Amino acid sequence: MEVLEKSWSWSFFSNSTLPQSLRYLTDLSITTECVENHNGSFNCECLPGHGWNASTCYHHKPCRDSNFFHSYTCIIFHHPDIGYCQLLPPVPGNLSLHSALPSPGSTLTLTVLLSHEATHLGWYLQPVGSQTSVKLQPGTQVFLGDQKSQSVLTIANVSRDWAGQYVCRFMSRGFQWLLHQVVEVPLQANDVIRHPSQLSISCNAFSGFELRCCIPNTNRTYTASWSPRNLSSTTALSSRTSGTQCLTLVVPRCPENDTKYTCKLQSPGLDPVSISISVSIIRDGDTTCPQDSLGGDWNVTKAGHIAQIPCPLNTVGTVERHCGTKGTWGPINSSCTDERLVTMFHTAQLLLAGQGQPRKKVPKLMTQLRKHVAAVSSPSDLLALLGTVNILAQVVTRARTELPRETLKDFLVATNDLLELDPNSIWAPAQAQVPSVSSAILQAVESLGRSLCSNDHPFSLTLSNVQLQTQLLGPKTPEDYSISFSTHPPLRVQIPHHALAQLDWETGNISITSMVLRKLGHILPRNFGQELEDLLYETPDLVLSNSIKDGNQTVTKGEIIMDFGGTRGTPTCVFWNHNLFQGAGAWSKEGCEARVIDTSSTTRCVCLHLTSFSILMSLHSVPDNPALTLMTQVGLGASILALLLCLGVYRVVWSAVIRNKISYFRHVALLNVVLCLLTADTFFLGESLLSLSPHSPLCLAVTFLCHFFYLATFFWMLAQALILAHQLLFIFHHLSKHRVLPIMFILGYLCPLGFAGATLGLYLPQGQYLQKDQCWLDGKGGARYTFVGPVIIIVGVNGLVLAMAVVKLLRPSLSEGPQTEKRQALLGVIKALLILMPIFGLTWMLGLATLMDGGNEVPHYLFTVLNTSQVREALHKRLCCILPAASTVSLFWRDPLLEWAPGSRFTLFLPFQRDEISNFNLGFNLFKN
């Protein structure tokens, strides 16, 4: 039968007459209806029970926007040769849900059993309240299992984010099929928002209050009620603009006692969900925190309770403040976060869980990230945004997604703006809440920075805080990889050709990404690995990140050479180890070596692995100078020889110099100073020449003996100072040998022995007695301060005695004229300074200058020269010249000072410790760390 009309309807069949020759026609129906458009095209739609085959759908566009939950029932034809819909066969599959109503936190399982072979099978979800659908892919919560005759979708840890309509779409028997299943997830208590969490009111100034409980929009119907009863008859939840439904309770009368108000939410067929709000009554005599306007309007609150005020507009969270037991307000704790940042963070979480396609969603989120950095105004905002960045890095790594050039640029611009945020008011509080946040952002930047599409290489970008350079190399690249950054100070990166040749080259090309981050070094926590713990370092300003990618594989091992300009002091090449300090990260020098490549301030770092590198400058390190090392060792040897010679001189002239008790006490002290100093110098020089291992028992013994004898040297110098002070203050008081000598020996030996023994017993069991790389007291745990403390005190006391002697010298003499008096007083001051300062160890104060400016070598040379020449100069004075008595002081003060002066020409040199590379004076290292 032929129909000539171009358009007809169902009435055609009722009015038409069929020819008698059609004896085998069993059914006649319309399958397709077409409507001609004004542009000559046709909208053709299938009637129920019919559909377009897959090939026709693929070559034609749908009549209207469609989603995955509706097959193409209407398509557009642009030519008169219009096809027609076909009768659909039985559905070749069955979708089943294992649990009709999964509880929050449980596992949801959907299974499709197929009766025919299927292709292009995919799972989709249209969440509650959304008009669009998302494709489900493997993630942290989504697991897909496909077999020949079935497909299983498993979702772990179900929450309300997974409620909605699920669809399994697949191709079979020439058609596209859609199987639907609605999944409901009941609310749980933590989905309910209450405001406030607790409340304090005073009936004396009562004007009513409101309590509110809210739930997110859901596909189930909920009613709510407040108890105690008879307070409100309203049970309907009112919708709010933030996607929630709330029930508000207005209490017009003040409760008689403390009351707990409960909001009960009920849905047919489900157990009720309840939350409570406690209201406390403030009575006369109760301790309260007064009304305050700091950071918001805080009402009078009962002591021991927490007050709560709402967050500002367009932010979510709470603002809380604790009222102390004594009626004083505590600090304000705000978790208010910009709604846009919270939404973006939640979207990223769902993407990581398995909702959505990373290839499509990551670029959109990166664009939002770049725009929303400007919204960061609090630590909570920063944590939300950094959480989004961290999640996106995980998504890209898990899905092995390559980022287009514009997407990577959006991320780098956002990173640049993040590094501009105030480190004190925003970064520091955020790190206090999450110590690993800055280490996590560095790891995310490393991961995303090397994810550029291979077709977009080479790529470079220069911003104020971020510089990126990438290259794509082939296996026949003849030269080394070498790039330079226009930073201040300048940086240069080089990967030798022999290191590149060792790579696998699986895909034929490798991509190398180098990135410099400014200001990040000041944001990272000041954590150092065990090999760096004994020194103080300046915070690095520049962090250099390098990565090599071979296809989808990231190369972690390989030689890399980096030149850091503008270095001073003692540089240490380090990298950021994300695994140290329980995930907070720390600087480590493992696998890296520092080399000085020329006489300029450039340091070359050679490392055997790829990650983020920088240079640490020691704040108080001794300059690595061979001249100082040689000067120290030669000075030690010369001092030991001079001390031995001094002992020989004492043996010869002892009876000649001992004229009275005062000279006896003085020379006994000097003799013991010589003995202690000689013993300590001998041990120290022997240790430095033998290079003992810090783990050997001999190293422990040398450290203890050096600690004891150096302390004894200072205590005997203290005994000298105290005897001089006694002679200056008590001129006519005579000292007894039987009383003074025991006191001097107790002070000179028992006191330092007590300090040394207590230090050994206290710090050795804790592993904090010895340094890790040399035989001297550890500075981290406090052992070294048992030496530094007494030395500083003794030098201070000696300084006071010196000042006292100078004051005595400056007193006018009645027997001399004014000009002669001034000249003699000046001469006396100069001689007293020259004689007494070395004896009392005051030249050790130069050690402070070496600590305060560790990069300047001038204080180190001055200290070394002055201290190493003390013993030799003193011995020379004793053998060659004698100071005239009348040239120093007036007649009245001559005897005490001049009795002191002949023996005071002895000076000394004390080496303290050896640096990691060279042996240096302990005098300028004793205060280090």
mmCIF file with all atom_site columns, N, CA and C in Angstrom, residues 466-508:
data_model
loop_
_atom_site.group_PDB
_atom_site.id
_atom_site.type_symbol
_atom_site.label_atom_id
_atom_site.label_alt_id
_atom_site.label_comp_id
_atom_site.label_asym_id
_atom_site.label_entity_id
_atom_site.label_seq_id
_atom_site.pdbx_PDB_ins_code
_atom_site.Cartn_x
_atom_site.Cartn_y
_atom_site.Cartn_z
_atom_site.occupancy
_atom_site.B_iso_or_equiv
_atom_site.pdbx_formal_charge
_atom_site.auth_seq_id
_atom_site.auth_comp_id
_atom_site.auth_asym_id
_atom_site.auth_atom_id
_atom_site.pdbx_PDB_model_num
ATOM 1   N N  . VAL A 1 466 ? 56.537 32.365 40.824 1.00 0.00 ? 466 VAL A N  1
ATOM 2   C CA . VAL A 1 466 ? 56.605 31.060 40.167 1.00 0.00 ? 466 VAL A CA 1
ATOM 3   C C  . VAL A 1 466 ? 57.257 31.230 38.798 1.00 0.00 ? 466 VAL A C  1
ATOM 4   N N  . GLN A 1 467 ? 58.235 30.383 38.521 1.00 0.00 ? 467 GLN A N  1
ATOM 5   C CA . GLN A 1 467 ? 58.824 30.307 37.193 1.00 0.00 ? 467 GLN A CA 1
ATOM 6   C C  . GLN A 1 467 ? 58.877 28.847 36.774 1.00 0.00 ? 467 GLN A C  1
ATOM 7   N N  . LEU A 1 468 ? 58.397 28.574 35.550 1.00 0.00 ? 468 LEU A N  1
ATOM 8   C CA . LEU A 1 468 ? 58.322 27.197 35.050 1.00 0.00 ? 468 LEU A CA 1
ATOM 9   C C  . LEU A 1 468 ? 58.956 27.129 33.675 1.00 0.00 ? 468 LEU A C  1
ATOM 10  N N  . GLN A 1 469 ? 59.730 26.065 33.450 1.00 0.00 ? 469 GLN A N  1
ATOM 11  C CA . GLN A 1 469 ? 60.283 25.777 32.132 1.00 0.00 ? 469 GLN A CA 1
ATOM 12  C C  . GLN A 1 469 ? 60.206 24.276 31.895 1.00 0.00 ? 469 GLN A C  1
ATOM 13  N N  . THR A 1 470 ? 59.699 23.884 30.719 1.00 0.00 ? 470 THR A N  1
ATOM 14  C CA . THR A 1 470 ? 59.598 22.469 30.365 1.00 0.00 ? 470 THR A CA 1
ATOM 15  C C  . THR A 1 470 ? 60.225 22.247 28.998 1.00 0.00 ? 470 THR A C  1
ATOM 16  N N  . GLN A 1 471 ? 60.701 21.041 28.813 1.00 0.00 ? 471 GLN A N  1
ATOM 17  C CA . GLN A 1 471 ? 61.262 20.642 27.522 1.00 0.00 ? 471 GLN A CA 1
ATOM 18  C C  . GLN A 1 471 ? 60.899 19.189 27.254 1.00 0.00 ? 471 GLN A C  1
ATOM 19  N N  . LEU A 1 472 ? 60.802 18.864 25.959 1.00 0.00 ? 472 LEU A N  1
ATOM 20  C CA . LEU A 1 472 ? 60.561 17.489 25.525 1.00 0.00 ? 472 LEU A CA 1
ATOM 21  C C  . LEU A 1 472 ? 61.800 17.023 24.772 1.00 0.00 ? 472 LEU A C  1
ATOM 22  N N  . LEU A 1 473 ? 62.443 15.978 25.279 1.00 0.00 ? 473 LEU A N  1
ATOM 23  C CA . LEU A 1 473 ? 63.694 15.492 24.716 1.00 0.00 ? 473 LEU A CA 1
ATOM 24  C C  . LEU A 1 473 ? 63.491 14.138 24.066 1.00 0.00 ? 473 LEU A C  1
ATOM 25  N N  . GLY A 1 474 ? 64.256 13.903 22.985 1.00 0.00 ? 474 GLY A N  1
ATOM 26  C CA . GLY A 1 474 ? 64.243 12.615 22.317 1.00 0.00 ? 474 GLY A CA 1
ATOM 27  C C  . GLY A 1 474 ? 65.461 11.804 22.683 1.00 0.00 ? 474 GLY A C  1
ATOM 28  N N  . PRO A 1 475 ? 65.475 10.495 22.372 1.00 0.00 ? 475 PRO A N  1
ATOM 29  C CA . PRO A 1 475 ? 66.616 9.646  22.756 1.00 0.00 ? 475 PRO A CA 1
ATOM 30  C C  . PRO A 1 475 ? 67.901 10.010 22.049 1.00 0.00 ? 475 PRO A C  1
ATOM 31  N N  . LYS A 1 476 ? 67.810 10.755 20.941 1.00 0.00 ? 476 LYS A N  1
ATOM 32  C CA . LYS A 1 476 ? 69.013 11.127 20.205 1.00 0.00 ? 476 LYS A CA 1
ATOM 33  C C  . LYS A 1 476 ? 69.445 12.560 20.496 1.00 0.00 ? 476 LYS A C  1
ATOM 34  N N  . THR A 1 477 ? 68.915 13.129 21.558 1.00 0.00 ? 477 THR A N  1
ATOM 35  C CA . THR A 1 477 ? 69.334 14.487 21.924 1.00 0.00 ? 477 THR A CA 1
ATOM 36  C C  . THR A 1 477 ? 70.814 14.477 22.289 1.00 0.00 ? 477 THR A C  1
ATOM 37  N N  . PRO A 1 478 ? 71.658 15.224 21.587 1.00 0.00 ? 478 PRO A N  1
ATOM 38  C CA . PRO A 1 478 ? 73.107 15.106 21.813 1.00 0.00 ? 478 PRO A CA 1
ATOM 39  C C  . PRO A 1 478 ? 73.611 15.862 23.030 1.00 0.00 ? 478 PRO A C  1
ATOM 40  N N  . GLU A 1 479 ? 72.901 16.869 23.454 1.00 0.00 ? 479 GLU A N  1
ATOM 41  C CA . GLU A 1 479 ? 73.432 17.742 24.488 1.00 0.00 ? 479 GLU A CA 1
ATOM 42  C C  . GLU A 1 479 ? 72.800 17.454 25.847 1.00 0.00 ? 479 GLU A C  1
ATOM 43  N N  . ASP A 1 480 ? 73.406 18.074 26.862 1.00 0.00 ? 480 ASP A N  1
ATOM 44  C CA . ASP A 1 480 ? 72.835 17.997 28.204 1.00 0.00 ? 480 ASP A CA 1
ATOM 45  C C  . ASP A 1 480 ? 71.573 18.850 28.272 1.00 0.00 ? 480 ASP A C  1
ATOM 46  N N  . TYR A 1 481 ? 70.763 18.526 29.258 1.00 0.00 ? 481 TYR A N  1
ATOM 47  C CA . TYR A 1 481 ? 69.619 19.397 29.564 1.00 0.00 ? 481 TYR A CA 1
ATOM 48  C C  . TYR A 1 481 ? 70.122 20.522 30.455 1.00 0.00 ? 481 TYR A C  1
ATOM 49  N N  . SER A 1 482 ? 69.942 21.756 30.017 1.00 0.00 ? 482 SER A N  1
ATOM 50  C CA . SER A 1 482 ? 70.457 22.890 30.773 1.00 0.00 ? 482 SER A CA 1
ATOM 51  C C  . SER A 1 482 ? 69.537 24.081 30.579 1.00 0.00 ? 482 SER A C  1
ATOM 52  N N  . ILE A 1 483 ? 69.102 24.680 31.686 1.00 0.00 ? 483 ILE A N  1
ATOM 53  C CA . ILE A 1 483 ? 68.269 25.875 31.646 1.00 0.00 ? 483 ILE A CA 1
ATOM 54  C C  . ILE A 1 483 ? 68.706 26.809 32.779 1.00 0.00 ? 483 ILE A C  1
ATOM 55  N N  . SER A 1 484 ? 68.362 28.068 32.634 1.00 0.00 ? 484 SER A N  1
ATOM 56  C CA . SER A 1 484 ? 68.666 29.073 33.648 1.00 0.00 ? 484 SER A CA 1
ATOM 57  C C  . SER A 1 484 ? 67.407 29.849 33.969 1.00 0.00 ? 484 SER A C  1
ATOM 58  N N  . PHE A 1 485 ? 67.325 30.315 35.214 1.00 0.00 ? 485 PHE A N  1
ATOM 59  C CA . PHE A 1 485 ? 66.185 31.103 35.664 1.00 0.00 ? 485 PHE A CA 1
ATOM 60  C C  . PHE A 1 485 ? 66.657 32.513 35.997 1.00 0.00 ? 485 PHE A C  1
ATOM 61  N N  . SER A 1 486 ? 65.853 33.477 35.606 1.00 0.00 ? 486 SER A N  1
ATOM 62  C CA . SER A 1 486 ? 66.176 34.882 35.870 1.00 0.00 ? 486 SER A CA 1
ATOM 63  C C  . SER A 1 486 ? 65.677 35.290 37.242 1.00 0.00 ? 486 SER A C  1
ATOM 64  N N  . THR A 1 487 ? 66.144 34.571 38.244 1.00 0.00 ? 487 THR A N  1
ATOM 65  C CA . THR A 1 487 ? 65.747 34.859 39.623 1.00 0.00 ? 487 THR A CA 1
ATOM 66  C C  . THR A 1 487 ? 66.849 35.666 40.301 1.00 0.00 ? 487 THR A C  1
ATOM 67  N N  . HIS A 1 488 ? 66.565 36.105 41.488 1.00 0.00 ? 488 HIS A N  1
ATOM 68  C CA . HIS A 1 488 ? 67.584 36.801 42.288 1.00 0.00 ? 488 HIS A CA 1
ATOM 69  C C  . HIS A 1 488 ? 67.670 36.109 43.652 1.00 0.00 ? 488 HIS A C  1
ATOM 70  N N  . PRO A 1 489 ? 68.735 35.362 43.913 1.00 0.00 ? 489 PRO A N  1
ATOM 71  C CA . PRO A 1 489 ? 69.922 35.166 43.071 1.00 0.00 ? 489 PRO A CA 1
ATOM 72  C C  . PRO A 1 489 ? 69.640 34.198 41.914 1.00 0.00 ? 489 PRO A C  1
ATOM 73  N N  . PRO A 1 490 ? 70.524 34.165 40.896 1.00 0.00 ? 490 PRO A N  1
ATOM 74  C CA . PRO A 1 490 ? 70.279 33.335 39.713 1.00 0.00 ? 490 PRO A CA 1
ATOM 75  C C  . PRO A 1 490 ? 70.395 31.846 40.025 1.00 0.00 ? 490 PRO A C  1
ATOM 76  N N  . LEU A 1 491 ? 69.656 31.067 39.233 1.00 0.00 ? 491 LEU A N  1
ATOM 77  C CA . LEU A 1 491 ? 69.671 29.612 39.367 1.00 0.00 ? 491 LEU A CA 1
ATOM 78  C C  . LEU A 1 491 ? 69.914 28.989 38.002 1.00 0.00 ? 491 LEU A C  1
ATOM 79  N N  . ARG A 1 492 ? 70.578 27.849 38.018 1.00 0.00 ? 492 ARG A N  1
ATOM 80  C CA . ARG A 1 492 ? 70.841 27.115 36.784 1.00 0.00 ? 492 ARG A CA 1
ATOM 81  C C  . ARG A 1 492 ? 70.716 25.626 37.067 1.00 0.00 ? 492 ARG A C  1
ATOM 82  N N  . VAL A 1 493 ? 70.055 24.904 36.138 1.00 0.00 ? 493 VAL A N  1
ATOM 83  C CA . VAL A 1 493 ? 69.816 23.471 36.295 1.00 0.00 ? 493 VAL A CA 1
ATOM 84  C C  . VAL A 1 493 ? 70.444 22.748 35.117 1.00 0.00 ? 493 VAL A C  1
ATOM 85  N N  . GLN A 1 494 ? 71.099 21.637 35.416 1.00 0.00 ? 494 GLN A N  1
ATOM 86  C CA . GLN A 1 494 ? 71.738 20.849 34.367 1.00 0.00 ? 494 GLN A CA 1
ATOM 87  C C  . GLN A 1 494 ? 71.595 19.367 34.697 1.00 0.00 ? 494 GLN A C  1
ATOM 88  N N  . ILE A 1 495 ? 71.204 18.596 33.670 1.00 0.00 ? 495 ILE A N  1
ATOM 89  C CA . ILE A 1 495 ? 71.176 17.139 33.790 1.00 0.00 ? 495 ILE A CA 1
ATOM 90  C C  . ILE A 1 495 ? 72.139 16.600 32.738 1.00 0.00 ? 495 ILE A C  1
ATOM 91  N N  . PRO A 1 496 ? 73.213 15.945 33.153 1.00 0.00 ? 496 PRO A N  1
ATOM 92  C CA . PRO A 1 496 ? 74.207 15.475 32.190 1.00 0.00 ? 496 PRO A CA 1
ATOM 93  C C  . PRO A 1 496 ? 73.618 14.479 31.199 1.00 0.00 ? 496 PRO A C  1
ATOM 94  N N  . HIS A 1 497 ? 74.230 14.444 30.018 1.00 0.00 ? 497 HIS A N  1
ATOM 95  C CA . HIS A 1 497 ? 73.737 13.552 28.974 1.00 0.00 ? 497 HIS A CA 1
ATOM 96  C C  . HIS A 1 497 ? 73.851 12.089 29.391 1.00 0.00 ? 497 HIS A C  1
ATOM 97  N N  . HIS A 1 498 ? 74.909 11.747 30.138 1.00 0.00 ? 498 HIS A N  1
ATOM 98  C CA . HIS A 1 498 ? 75.064 10.347 30.552 1.00 0.00 ? 498 HIS A CA 1
ATOM 99  C C  . HIS A 1 498 ? 73.949 9.932  31.511 1.00 0.00 ? 498 HIS A C  1
ATOM 100 N N  . ALA A 1 499 ? 73.410 10.897 32.289 1.00 0.00 ? 499 ALA A N  1
ATOM 101 C CA . ALA A 1 499 ? 72.280 10.576 33.165 1.00 0.00 ? 499 ALA A CA 1
ATOM 102 C C  . ALA A 1 499 ? 71.005 10.384 32.350 1.00 0.00 ? 499 ALA A C  1
ATOM 103 N N  . LEU A 1 500 ? 70.823 11.184 31.306 1.00 0.00 ? 500 LEU A N  1
ATOM 104 C CA . LEU A 1 500 ? 69.644 11.029 30.446 1.00 0.00 ? 500 LEU A CA 1
ATOM 105 C C  . LEU A 1 500 ? 69.717 9.728  29.653 1.00 0.00 ? 500 LEU A C  1
ATOM 106 N N  . ALA A 1 501 ? 70.905 9.332  29.255 1.00 0.00 ? 501 ALA A N  1
ATOM 107 C CA . ALA A 1 501 ? 71.054 8.118  28.457 1.00 0.00 ? 501 ALA A CA 1
ATOM 108 C C  . ALA A 1 501 ? 70.682 6.862  29.235 1.00 0.00 ? 501 ALA A C  1
ATOM 109 N N  . GLN A 1 502 ? 70.696 6.928  30.549 1.00 0.00 ? 502 GLN A N  1
ATOM 110 C CA . GLN A 1 502 ? 70.371 5.765  31.373 1.00 0.00 ? 502 GLN A CA 1
ATOM 111 C C  . GLN A 1 502 ? 68.872 5.549  31.534 1.00 0.00 ? 502 GLN A C  1
ATOM 112 N N  . LEU A 1 503 ? 68.044 6.488  31.044 1.00 0.00 ? 503 LEU A N  1
ATOM 113 C CA . LEU A 1 503 ? 66.605 6.341  31.166 1.00 0.00 ? 503 LEU A CA 1
ATOM 114 C C  . LEU A 1 503 ? 66.089 5.288  30.203 1.00 0.00 ? 503 LEU A C  1
ATOM 115 N N  . ASP A 1 504 ? 64.856 4.805  30.449 1.00 0.00 ? 504 ASP A N  1
ATOM 116 C CA . ASP A 1 504 ? 64.297 3.711  29.643 1.00 0.00 ? 504 ASP A CA 1
ATOM 117 C C  . ASP A 1 504 ? 63.835 4.163  28.266 1.00 0.00 ? 504 ASP A C  1
ATOM 118 N N  . TRP A 1 505 ? 63.355 5.416  28.164 1.00 0.00 ? 505 TRP A N  1
ATOM 119 C CA . TRP A 1 505 ? 62.830 5.949  26.890 1.00 0.00 ? 505 TRP A CA 1
ATOM 120 C C  . TRP A 1 505 ? 61.749 5.031  26.319 1.00 0.00 ? 505 TRP A C  1
ATOM 121 N N  . GLU A 1 506 ? 60.789 4.631  27.164 1.00 0.00 ? 506 GLU A N  1
ATOM 122 C CA . GLU A 1 506 ? 59.749 3.706  26.733 1.00 0.00 ? 506 GLU A CA 1
ATOM 123 C C  . GLU A 1 506 ? 58.877 4.294  25.617 1.00 0.00 ? 506 GLU A C  1
ATOM 124 N N  . THR A 1 507 ? 58.562 5.583  25.717 1.00 0.00 ? 507 THR A N  1
ATOM 125 C CA . THR A 1 507 ? 57.680 6.204  24.719 1.00 0.00 ? 507 THR A CA 1
ATOM 126 C C  . THR A 1 507 ? 58.466 6.948  23.645 1.00 0.00 ? 507 THR A C  1
ATOM 127 N N  . GLY A 1 508 ? 59.780 6.887  23.702 1.00 0.00 ? 508 GLY A N  1
ATOM 128 C CA . GLY A 1 508 ? 60.580 7.568  22.707 1.00 0.00 ? 508 GLY A CA 1
ATOM 129 C C  . GLY A 1 508 ? 60.925 8.991  23.058 1.00 0.00 ? 508 GLY A C  1
#
